[in-house]
Amino acid sequence: MTHAPSLSEDRPDNTPQTEPDSGTDRARPARNQLYKTLWRWHFYAGLLVTPLLVLLAVTGGIYLFKPAYENWVYKDLRTVHASQHAKPVALAEQIDAVRKAEPGATVQSVTPPSDREHSTMVTLAAEGGGPWAPTVSVYVNPYDGKVLGSVDNGKTFMHTVRELHGNLLSGTVGDRLMELTASWAAILTFTGLYLWWRARPRRGRTGRRGLRRWHATVGAAVSVFLLLLIATGLPWTGIWGEQLQKVITATKQGTPNPDDYKVSSKLPTTADRLTSNPDTSVPWAAEKVQVPTSQSADGHQGHAGHMGGGHGGNGAAPGSLSIERAVAIAHHEKVPGAFTVTLPQGPKGVYTISGKSEADPAQQRTLFLDQYSGKVLASYGWPQYGLLSKLVEEGIALHQGERFGWPNLLVALGTCLAVIGMAISGVVMWWRRRPTGKGLGAPRRAQDTRATRGVALIMLALGVAMPLAGISMLLILTLDWLLIRRITPLRRFFG
């Protein structure tokens, strides 16, 4: 849907095969055929994913402002004013206050305030929803123990934006469509770069050619940032991200030594099963770490218990440590910044301390504490991350616009806006050059089968790296060979 050779944008491509491309020296016929073939792939790739790519850019650009937006909208809940001499109420008492305000609710985790100006956040599991259901965050004034209010995390504006960005509010099907869109966006970028390099539109053009020049120049300028956003977003997807996790697990990149702790379950729980709330979950690199089990010498692990059924408001089994003690251990282990304490799930469960820092992934730390003795059963942080995990965590920080502060956010936002602009300009260029009543207006098919086959092999190689794109390519090539080439009306329509 972009980068035409030196043809009028409102008439079909009738250029002889040996005519040079715009802005280049006299082109060889083979190179001209390669250009035509890649232009055709670029056109259909844009046609395939432009609507969803625009949605990705719009929702991604909005989600960059999630921290600032939510700190502003929920300012009355997240901030408190206390005198310098005020002393905080025990966390167990704050949790008890939440239990009284929300009878029957299951306390999932607690995020202590990082300074004297912030409230305590107590996260409740959704009723009957399991770990993947949306949670409810209840905010408590840590100095008087009063509940300030609550937020249903499944109904917030940013949750909707995140779900649209990740799965179109459609679960697995939407996730696959968004992964397919991101994969084809990478192909759009690679083919667009080649077309820009071959054509290199000259300055001073206006009108239709000026729009084409703008489209090509902006695409080339943001290509590196766009590919970075695509690469750093794919780890969240269902197929590509899951395969990456399997590679990291299979190569044992930085997994805590299993001899250091015992996992008694035949199907051990992994850390990503503790919660789906992105604000209280463990870092991506720790999602597939197996959660160990508490082992108490006095037999407390045998008591029947469940998260939320303990004494003292801490949500653990009888005989377990208080949440204050768990927080103290986290401080002693130098877990930096704000962290979340996920309460033990049952008598063999553990306290999970999750310290995330998007601004500096090297500061991340995940601890698993025996709920009875307080022993650190496993510690997982930057020193234990493998190379791939480190790259992914750095990528996530860049993707969310938080790694390098405002400059990072503005570059990511600018890339999103450029994608929207290129999509619109691509559609306008196609609309202006389409042949009225004569078909779709796609670039003509190259006549040199060697160029066509060579590009198809390159595309399939990209498809191996991005499985959903590869599957869709095979479907496209199959339809082209079985139907489009053989049925005259289809051949005329698709070009």
Short mmCIF file of N, CA and C in Angstrom, two decimals, residues 66 70 74 78 102 105-111 121-139 150-156 159 163 273-281 307 340 342 345:
data_model
loop_
_atom_site.label_atom_id
_atom_site.label_comp_id
_atom_site.label_asym_id
_atom_site.label_seq_id
_atom_site.Cartn_x
_atom_site.Cartn_y
_atom_site.Cartn_z
N LYS A 66 -0.55 5.20 31.16
CA LYS A 66 -1.27 4.53 32.25
C LYS A 66 -0.84 5.00 33.63
N GLU A 70 -3.60 7.04 35.84
CA GLU A 70 -4.22 6.43 37.02
C GLU A 70 -3.80 7.14 38.30
N TYR A 74 -6.99 8.42 40.32
CA TYR A 74 -7.17 7.81 41.65
C TYR A 74 -6.31 8.49 42.71
N ARG A 78 -4.89 6.93 46.25
CA ARG A 78 -3.50 6.49 46.30
C ARG A 78 -2.59 7.35 47.15
N GLU A 102 -15.28 -5.45 53.09
CA GLU A 102 -15.61 -6.38 52.01
C GLU A 102 -15.77 -7.79 52.60
N ALA A 105 -14.61 -11.50 51.15
CA ALA A 105 -13.64 -11.37 50.06
C ALA A 105 -12.34 -12.08 50.41
N THR A 106 -11.65 -12.56 49.39
CA THR A 106 -10.38 -13.25 49.57
C THR A 106 -9.24 -12.28 49.29
N VAL A 107 -8.41 -12.06 50.30
CA VAL A 107 -7.26 -11.17 50.14
C VAL A 107 -6.19 -11.91 49.35
N GLN A 108 -5.78 -11.31 48.24
CA GLN A 108 -4.79 -11.94 47.37
C GLN A 108 -3.39 -11.42 47.64
N SER A 109 -3.25 -10.10 47.77
CA SER A 109 -1.92 -9.53 47.99
C SER A 109 -2.02 -8.18 48.66
N VAL A 110 -0.88 -7.70 49.14
CA VAL A 110 -0.79 -6.41 49.80
C VAL A 110 0.43 -5.68 49.24
N THR A 111 0.24 -4.42 48.88
CA THR A 111 1.35 -3.59 48.43
C THR A 111 1.54 -2.47 49.44
N MET A 121 -2.21 -0.66 49.34
CA MET A 121 -3.14 -1.26 48.38
C MET A 121 -3.32 -2.74 48.73
N VAL A 122 -4.55 -3.12 49.03
CA VAL A 122 -4.89 -4.51 49.31
C VAL A 122 -5.68 -5.03 48.12
N THR A 123 -5.19 -6.07 47.51
CA THR A 123 -5.83 -6.62 46.31
C THR A 123 -6.68 -7.82 46.67
N LEU A 124 -7.93 -7.79 46.24
CA LEU A 124 -8.87 -8.87 46.51
C LEU A 124 -9.08 -9.69 45.25
N ALA A 125 -9.12 -11.00 45.40
CA ALA A 125 -9.42 -11.86 44.26
C ALA A 125 -10.89 -11.73 43.90
N ALA A 126 -11.17 -11.81 42.61
CA ALA A 126 -12.56 -11.74 42.17
C ALA A 126 -13.33 -12.95 42.70
N GLU A 127 -14.56 -12.74 43.09
CA GLU A 127 -15.36 -13.79 43.70
C GLU A 127 -15.57 -14.95 42.73
N GLY A 128 -15.05 -16.11 43.08
CA GLY A 128 -15.23 -17.30 42.28
C GLY A 128 -14.52 -17.27 40.94
N GLY A 129 -13.61 -16.32 40.75
CA GLY A 129 -13.01 -16.15 39.43
C GLY A 129 -11.68 -16.82 39.23
N GLY A 130 -11.01 -17.25 40.32
CA GLY A 130 -9.72 -17.86 40.15
C GLY A 130 -8.64 -16.82 39.88
N PRO A 131 -7.40 -17.25 39.66
CA PRO A 131 -6.28 -16.32 39.52
C PRO A 131 -6.33 -15.45 38.28
N TRP A 132 -7.10 -15.86 37.25
CA TRP A 132 -7.11 -15.09 36.01
C TRP A 132 -8.23 -14.06 35.96
N ALA A 133 -9.10 -14.04 36.95
CA ALA A 133 -10.20 -13.09 36.94
C ALA A 133 -9.71 -11.70 37.35
N PRO A 134 -10.38 -10.64 36.89
CA PRO A 134 -10.02 -9.29 37.31
C PRO A 134 -10.10 -9.14 38.82
N THR A 135 -9.22 -8.37 39.38
CA THR A 135 -9.15 -8.19 40.83
C THR A 135 -9.76 -6.85 41.22
N VAL A 136 -9.89 -6.67 42.54
CA VAL A 136 -10.36 -5.41 43.10
C VAL A 136 -9.28 -4.87 44.02
N SER A 137 -8.89 -3.62 43.82
CA SER A 137 -7.88 -2.99 44.66
C SER A 137 -8.56 -2.09 45.69
N VAL A 138 -8.28 -2.36 46.95
CA VAL A 138 -8.83 -1.56 48.05
C VAL A 138 -7.69 -0.76 48.66
N TYR A 139 -7.90 0.54 48.83
CA TYR A 139 -6.86 1.43 49.34
C TYR A 139 -7.15 1.81 50.78
N SER A 150 -12.23 1.76 46.77
CA SER A 150 -11.78 0.60 46.01
C SER A 150 -11.95 0.84 44.51
N VAL A 151 -11.23 0.06 43.72
CA VAL A 151 -11.29 0.13 42.26
C VAL A 151 -11.42 -1.29 41.72
N ASP A 152 -12.44 -1.51 40.90
CA ASP A 152 -12.60 -2.79 40.22
C ASP A 152 -11.66 -2.77 39.01
N ASN A 153 -10.57 -3.53 39.10
CA ASN A 153 -9.54 -3.47 38.06
C ASN A 153 -10.02 -4.01 36.72
N GLY A 154 -11.13 -4.73 36.70
CA GLY A 154 -11.66 -5.24 35.45
C GLY A 154 -12.54 -4.25 34.72
N LYS A 155 -12.80 -3.09 35.34
CA LYS A 155 -13.70 -2.11 34.73
C LYS A 155 -13.04 -0.75 34.51
N THR A 156 -11.74 -0.67 34.67
CA THR A 156 -11.07 0.60 34.48
C THR A 156 -10.85 0.89 33.00
N HIS A 159 -7.67 -0.78 31.76
CA HIS A 159 -7.82 -2.23 31.58
C HIS A 159 -8.45 -2.52 30.22
N GLU A 163 -6.70 -4.61 27.20
CA GLU A 163 -7.33 -5.78 26.60
C GLU A 163 -7.53 -5.60 25.10
N ARG A 273 0.70 -17.93 37.74
CA ARG A 273 -0.63 -18.37 38.15
C ARG A 273 -1.11 -17.68 39.43
N LEU A 274 -0.26 -16.88 40.03
CA LEU A 274 -0.64 -16.26 41.30
C LEU A 274 -1.68 -15.16 41.11
N THR A 275 -1.55 -14.39 40.03
CA THR A 275 -2.49 -13.32 39.76
C THR A 275 -2.36 -12.88 38.31
N SER A 276 -3.44 -12.30 37.77
CA SER A 276 -3.39 -11.74 36.42
C SER A 276 -3.27 -10.22 36.44
N ASN A 277 -3.29 -9.64 37.63
CA ASN A 277 -3.21 -8.19 37.76
C ASN A 277 -1.80 -7.72 37.39
N PRO A 278 -1.64 -6.94 36.32
CA PRO A 278 -0.29 -6.53 35.91
C PRO A 278 0.41 -5.65 36.93
N ASP A 279 -0.35 -5.03 37.83
CA ASP A 279 0.25 -4.16 38.84
C ASP A 279 0.82 -4.94 40.02
N THR A 280 0.38 -6.18 40.20
CA THR A 280 0.84 -6.95 41.36
C THR A 280 1.49 -8.28 40.97
N SER A 281 1.64 -8.53 39.69
CA SER A 281 2.22 -9.80 39.24
C SER A 281 3.74 -9.76 39.33
N MET A 307 -6.02 -19.47 51.46
CA MET A 307 -5.71 -18.06 51.47
C MET A 307 -6.92 -17.28 51.96
N THR A 340 5.17 -5.95 46.11
CA THR A 340 3.88 -6.55 46.46
C THR A 340 4.11 -7.86 47.18
N THR A 342 2.31 -11.23 47.92
CA THR A 342 1.18 -12.13 47.65
C THR A 342 1.10 -13.15 48.77
N GLN A 345 -1.18 -19.34 49.54
CA GLN A 345 -2.41 -19.98 49.10
C GLN A 345 -2.46 -21.39 49.69
#
